PDB file of C-alpha atoms in Angstrom:
ATOM      1  CA  MET H   1       9.075 -58.275  21.596  1.00  0.00           C
ATOM      2  CA  THR H   2       5.663 -59.190  23.209  1.00  0.00           C
ATOM      3  CA  GLY H   3       2.769 -57.372  23.162  1.00  0.00           C
ATOM      4  CA  ARG H   4       3.331 -56.311  26.342  1.00  0.00           C
ATOM      5  CA  HIS H   5       6.808 -55.156  26.079  1.00  0.00           C
ATOM      6  CA  ALA H   6       6.059 -53.299  23.059  1.00  0.00           C
ATOM      7  CA  ALA H   7       2.995 -51.063  24.833  1.00  0.00           C
ATOM      8  CA  LEU H   8       5.696 -50.221  28.180  1.00  0.00           C
ATOM      9  CA  SER H   9       7.778 -49.067  24.987  1.00  0.00           C
ATOM     10  CA  LEU H  10       5.529 -47.206  23.291  1.00  0.00           C
ATOM     11  CA  ALA H  11       4.220 -45.615  26.841  1.00  0.00           C
ATOM     12  CA  GLY H  12       7.618 -45.071  27.589  1.00  0.00           C
ATOM     13  CA  LEU H  13       8.341 -43.286  24.424  1.00  0.00           C
ATOM     14  CA  ALA H  14       5.542 -40.900  24.866  1.00  0.00           C
ATOM     15  CA  ALA H  15       6.502 -40.172  28.404  1.00  0.00           C
ATOM     16  CA  VAL H  16       9.513 -39.130  26.900  1.00  0.00           C
ATOM     17  CA  SER H  17       8.369 -37.119  24.059  1.00  0.00           C
ATOM     18  CA  LEU H  18       5.779 -35.348  26.295  1.00  0.00           C
ATOM     19  CA  SER H  19       8.913 -34.184  29.021  1.00  0.00           C
ATOM     20  CA  ALA H  20      11.433 -33.022  26.848  1.00  0.00           C
ATOM     21  CA  PRO H  21      10.610 -29.225  25.649  1.00  0.00           C
ATOM     22  CA  VAL H  22       8.909 -28.003  22.654  1.00  0.00           C
ATOM     23  CA  ARG H  23      11.259 -26.343  20.537  1.00  0.00           C
ATOM     24  CA  ALA H  24       9.002 -23.418  19.203  1.00  0.00           C
ATOM     25  CA  GLU H  25      10.464 -22.653  15.194  1.00  0.00           C
ATOM     26  CA  PRO H  26      12.226 -19.326  14.860  1.00  0.00           C
ATOM     27  CA  PRO H  27      10.074 -16.654  13.476  1.00  0.00           C
ATOM     28  CA  ILE H  28      10.567 -15.423   9.845  1.00  0.00           C
ATOM     29  CA  ALA H  29      11.949 -12.057   9.746  1.00  0.00           C
ATOM     30  CA  PRO H  30       9.382  -9.343   9.593  1.00  0.00           C
ATOM     31  CA  PRO H  31       8.155  -8.658   5.930  1.00  0.00           C
ATOM     32  CA  ALA H  32       8.320  -5.325   4.477  1.00  0.00           C
ATOM     33  CA  LEU H  33       5.632  -4.082   2.482  1.00  0.00           C
ATOM     34  CA  VAL H  34       6.610  -3.981  -1.263  1.00  0.00           C
ATOM     35  CA  GLY H  35       3.743  -2.005  -2.397  1.00  0.00           C
ATOM     36  CA  VAL H  36       0.361  -1.693  -3.851  1.00  0.00           C
ATOM     37  CA  VAL H  37      -1.229  -2.947  -7.068  1.00  0.00           C
ATOM     38  CA  PHE H  38      -3.567  -0.849  -9.227  1.00  0.00           C
ATOM     39  CA  SER H  39      -5.138  -2.314 -12.148  1.00  0.00           C
ATOM     40  CA  VAL H  40      -5.197   0.260 -14.650  1.00  0.00           C
ATOM     41  CA  ALA H  41      -6.744   1.393 -18.566  1.00  0.00           C
ATOM     42  CA  ASP H  42      -5.044   4.721 -19.021  1.00  0.00           C
ATOM     43  CA  PRO H  43      -1.509   4.429 -17.142  1.00  0.00           C
ATOM     44  CA  GLU H  44      -0.223   7.700 -18.874  1.00  0.00           C
ATOM     45  CA  ARG H  45      -3.110   9.386 -17.229  1.00  0.00           C
ATOM     46  CA  GLU H  46      -2.491   7.648 -13.787  1.00  0.00           C
ATOM     47  CA  LEU H  47       1.452   7.722 -14.124  1.00  0.00           C
ATOM     48  CA  ALA H  48       0.589  11.993 -14.501  1.00  0.00           C
ATOM     49  CA  PHE H  49      -1.590  12.247 -11.508  1.00  0.00           C
ATOM     50  CA  TYR H  50       0.505  10.470  -9.027  1.00  0.00           C
ATOM     51  CA  ARG H  51       3.539  12.188  -9.981  1.00  0.00           C
ATOM     52  CA  ASP H  52       2.407  16.073 -10.224  1.00  0.00           C
ATOM     53  CA  VAL H  53      -0.162  15.598  -7.490  1.00  0.00           C
ATOM     54  CA  PHE H  54       2.058  13.505  -4.971  1.00  0.00           C
ATOM     55  CA  GLY H  55       5.977  13.852  -6.192  1.00  0.00           C
ATOM     56  CA  LEU H  56       5.997   9.923  -7.096  1.00  0.00           C
ATOM     57  CA  THR H  57       8.892   9.220  -9.786  1.00  0.00           C
ATOM     58  CA  LEU H  58       8.563   6.427 -12.530  1.00  0.00           C
ATOM     59  CA  ALA H  59      11.861   3.842 -10.777  1.00  0.00           C
ATOM     60  CA  THR H  60      10.994   1.130 -13.542  1.00  0.00           C
ATOM     61  CA  THR H  61       8.695  -0.573 -15.754  1.00  0.00           C
ATOM     62  CA  VAL H  62       8.763  -4.304 -16.508  1.00  0.00           C
ATOM     63  CA  GLU H  63       6.846  -6.636 -18.993  1.00  0.00           C
ATOM     64  CA  HIS H  64       4.800  -9.464 -18.516  1.00  0.00           C
ATOM     65  CA  GLY H  65       3.681 -11.237 -21.669  1.00  0.00           C
ATOM     66  CA  THR H  66       0.891  -8.705 -22.398  1.00  0.00           C
ATOM     67  CA  SER H  67       0.648  -6.512 -19.061  1.00  0.00           C
ATOM     68  CA  ARG H  68       3.474  -3.745 -18.324  1.00  0.00           C
ATOM     69  CA  GLU H  69       3.657  -2.314 -14.092  1.00  0.00           C
ATOM     70  CA  TYR H  70       4.641   0.848 -13.834  1.00  0.00           C
ATOM     71  CA  ILE H  71       6.737   0.807 -10.336  1.00  0.00           C
ATOM     72  CA  LEU H  72       6.395   4.064  -8.749  1.00  0.00           C
ATOM     73  CA  ARG H  73       8.444   5.135  -5.896  1.00  0.00           C
ATOM     74  CA  PHE H  74       7.889   7.700  -2.860  1.00  0.00           C
ATOM     75  CA  ALA H  75      10.756  10.077  -3.465  1.00  0.00           C
ATOM     76  CA  GLY H  76      12.839  11.000  -0.718  1.00  0.00           C
ATOM     77  CA  SER H  77      10.649   9.150   1.677  1.00  0.00           C
ATOM     78  CA  GLY H  78      13.614   6.500   2.031  1.00  0.00           C
ATOM     79  CA  ALA H  79      10.954   3.616   1.908  1.00  0.00           C
ATOM     80  CA  PRO H  80      10.894   0.935  -0.650  1.00  0.00           C
ATOM     81  CA  SER H  81       7.413   1.216  -0.605  1.00  0.00           C
ATOM     82  CA  THR H  82       5.984   1.199  -3.878  1.00  0.00           C
ATOM     83  CA  LEU H  83       2.542   1.740  -6.072  1.00  0.00           C
ATOM     84  CA  ILE H  84       2.178  -0.389  -9.028  1.00  0.00           C
ATOM     85  CA  LEU H  85       0.214   0.532 -12.087  1.00  0.00           C
ATOM     86  CA  GLN H  86      -0.739  -2.559 -14.135  1.00  0.00           C
ATOM     87  CA  HIS H  87      -1.689  -1.928 -17.872  1.00  0.00           C
ATOM     88  CA  GLU H  88      -3.280  -5.090 -19.339  1.00  0.00           C
ATOM     89  CA  THR H  89      -2.997  -4.170 -23.191  1.00  0.00           C
ATOM     90  CA  ASP H  90      -5.093  -7.168 -24.476  1.00  0.00           C
ATOM     91  CA  PRO H  91      -8.441  -6.012 -23.815  1.00  0.00           C
ATOM     92  CA  ALA H  92      -9.841  -9.636 -22.874  1.00  0.00           C
ATOM     93  CA  ALA H  93      -7.091 -10.243 -20.216  1.00  0.00           C
ATOM     94  CA  ARG H  94      -8.123  -6.928 -17.940  1.00  0.00           C
ATOM     95  CA  LEU H  95      -8.985  -7.625 -14.452  1.00  0.00           C
ATOM     96  CA  ALA H  96     -12.775  -6.343 -13.726  1.00  0.00           C
ATOM     97  CA  PRO H  97     -12.771  -3.317 -11.946  1.00  0.00           C
ATOM     98  CA  THR H  98     -12.549  -3.095  -7.601  1.00  0.00           C
ATOM     99  CA  THR H  99     -15.833  -2.724  -6.296  1.00  0.00           C
ATOM    100  CA  PRO H 100     -16.605  -1.476  -2.944  1.00  0.00           C
ATOM    101  CA  GLY H 101     -16.797  -4.474  -0.636  1.00  0.00           C
ATOM    102  CA  GLY H 102     -14.519  -6.357  -2.838  1.00  0.00           C
ATOM    103  CA  GLY H 103     -11.502  -6.364  -0.446  1.00  0.00           C
ATOM    104  CA  PHE H 104     -10.225  -2.665  -1.204  1.00  0.00           C
ATOM    105  CA  ASN H 105     -11.218   0.607   0.322  1.00  0.00           C
ATOM    106  CA  ARG H 106      -8.801   2.926   0.028  1.00  0.00           C
ATOM    107  CA  LEU H 107      -4.908   4.181  -0.467  1.00  0.00           C
ATOM    108  CA  VAL H 108      -4.012   6.369   2.530  1.00  0.00           C
ATOM    109  CA  LEU H 109      -1.191   8.687   1.847  1.00  0.00           C
ATOM    110  CA  ARG H 110       0.323  10.890   4.572  1.00  0.00           C
ATOM    111  CA  VAL H 111       1.664  14.161   3.153  1.00  0.00           C
ATOM    112  CA  THR H 112       3.844  17.108   4.498  1.00  0.00           C
ATOM    113  CA  ASP H 113       1.652  19.954   2.878  1.00  0.00           C
ATOM    114  CA  LEU H 114      -2.277  19.118   2.456  1.00  0.00           C
ATOM    115  CA  ALA H 115      -2.588  22.321   1.226  1.00  0.00           C
ATOM    116  CA  ALA H 116      -0.491  22.156  -1.883  1.00  0.00           C
ATOM    117  CA  VAL H 117      -2.351  18.599  -2.530  1.00  0.00           C
ATOM    118  CA  ILE H 118      -5.593  20.632  -2.124  1.00  0.00           C
ATOM    119  CA  ALA H 119      -4.214  22.908  -4.972  1.00  0.00           C
ATOM    120  CA  GLN H 120      -3.034  20.059  -7.109  1.00  0.00           C
ATOM    121  CA  LEU H 121      -6.466  18.230  -7.020  1.00  0.00           C
ATOM    122  CA  ASP H 122      -8.428  21.858  -7.683  1.00  0.00           C
ATOM    123  CA  ARG H 123      -6.277  22.348 -10.305  1.00  0.00           C
ATOM    124  CA  ARG H 124      -7.284  19.387 -12.104  1.00  0.00           C
ATOM    125  CA  LYS H 125     -10.323  19.758 -11.383  1.00  0.00           C
ATOM    126  CA  LEU H 126     -10.746  16.481  -8.910  1.00  0.00           C
ATOM    127  CA  ALA H 127     -13.569  16.403  -6.565  1.00  0.00           C
ATOM    128  CA  HIS H 128     -12.733  16.116  -2.807  1.00  0.00           C
ATOM    129  CA  THR H 129     -13.607  16.548   0.787  1.00  0.00           C
ATOM    130  CA  MET H 130     -12.673  19.410   2.750  1.00  0.00           C
ATOM    131  CA  PRO H 131      -9.815  18.289   5.209  1.00  0.00           C
ATOM    132  CA  SER H 132     -11.347  17.465   8.518  1.00  0.00           C
ATOM    133  CA  GLY H 133      -9.510  17.640  11.369  1.00  0.00           C
ATOM    134  CA  ASP H 134      -9.455  15.101  14.584  1.00  0.00           C
ATOM    135  CA  PRO H 135      -8.423  15.575  18.239  1.00  0.00           C
ATOM    136  CA  LYS H 136      -4.687  14.574  17.784  1.00  0.00           C
ATOM    137  CA  GLY H 137      -4.387  17.270  14.884  1.00  0.00           C
ATOM    138  CA  TYR H 138      -4.180  15.209  12.038  1.00  0.00           C
ATOM    139  CA  ARG H 139      -5.945  16.825   9.018  1.00  0.00           C
ATOM    140  CA  VAL H 140      -7.610  14.569   6.712  1.00  0.00           C
ATOM    141  CA  LEU H 141      -9.590  14.626   2.959  1.00  0.00           C
ATOM    142  CA  HIS H 142     -10.486  11.962   0.593  1.00  0.00           C
ATOM    143  CA  THR H 143     -10.726  12.265  -3.434  1.00  0.00           C
ATOM    144  CA  ALA H 144     -10.052   9.378  -5.810  1.00  0.00           C
ATOM    145  CA  ASP H 145      -7.198   9.488  -8.712  1.00  0.00           C
ATOM    146  CA  PRO H 146      -8.274   9.471 -12.306  1.00  0.00           C
ATOM    147  CA  GLU H 147      -9.493   5.907 -12.494  1.00  0.00           C
ATOM    148  CA  GLY H 148     -11.462   5.833  -9.365  1.00  0.00           C
ATOM    149  CA  PHE H 149      -9.269   4.408  -6.771  1.00  0.00           C
ATOM    150  CA  ALA H 150     -10.440   6.077  -3.113  1.00  0.00           C
ATOM    151  CA  LEU H 151      -7.207   7.442  -1.721  1.00  0.00           C
ATOM    152  CA  GLU H 152      -7.344   9.282   1.771  1.00  0.00           C
ATOM    153  CA  ILE H 153      -4.613  11.444   2.104  1.00  0.00           C
ATOM    154  CA  ILE H 154      -3.782  13.007   5.636  1.00  0.00           C
ATOM    155  CA  GLN H 155      -1.056  15.659   6.926  1.00  0.00           C
ATOM    156  CA  ALA H 156       0.390  15.018  10.857  1.00  0.00           C
ATOM    157  CA  ALA H 157       0.026  17.411  13.310  1.00  0.00           C
ATOM    158  CA  PRO H 158       2.808  20.015  13.666  1.00  0.00           C
ATOM    159  CA  GLN H 159       5.543  18.962  16.002  1.00  0.00           C
ATOM    160  CA  ALA H 160       5.616  20.947  18.848  1.00  0.00           C
ATOM    161  CA  PRO H 161       9.156  22.421  20.004  1.00  0.00           C
ATOM    162  CA  PRO H 162      10.958  20.965  22.635  1.00  0.00           C
ATOM    163  CA  PRO H 163      10.484  22.589  25.821  1.00  0.00           C
ATOM    164  CA  ARG H 164      13.058  25.232  26.496  1.00  0.00           C
ATOM    165  CA  PRO H 165      15.554  24.869  29.406  1.00  0.00           C
TER     166      PRO H 165
END
């Protein structure tokens, strides 16, 4: 094949490949949120807090060498989302505490009875903001768990009854 023929062949190949439809890769299945991991120093205190205030249940524990994960489920929500409390038993391997601006801002939980949550927080003498409302009827308060992780607790506006016929 001469140089001229090679150039024509390449030009023809380029024309064919440019005119062929481009196939997009099929999209991946939408991911599901598995959960959030908090590195904690006192897992028993954290377990009690999330169980007693929010009703989370301990689903299982997982051992990873010197690390143990406590996997909590949101009881009755039907969602597979979890809160994972990770406790490192080797002090030299513990993660540094999360600092503001370090990528974590807060965990947002939706509840059906904000007054009951406030009562639980007050019984434990845990500081929280007073609930504030928004024009759509949501009520919001801010607090922190016993290790200082920021929490935003929201209660949706009550649903309006359906119109009468």
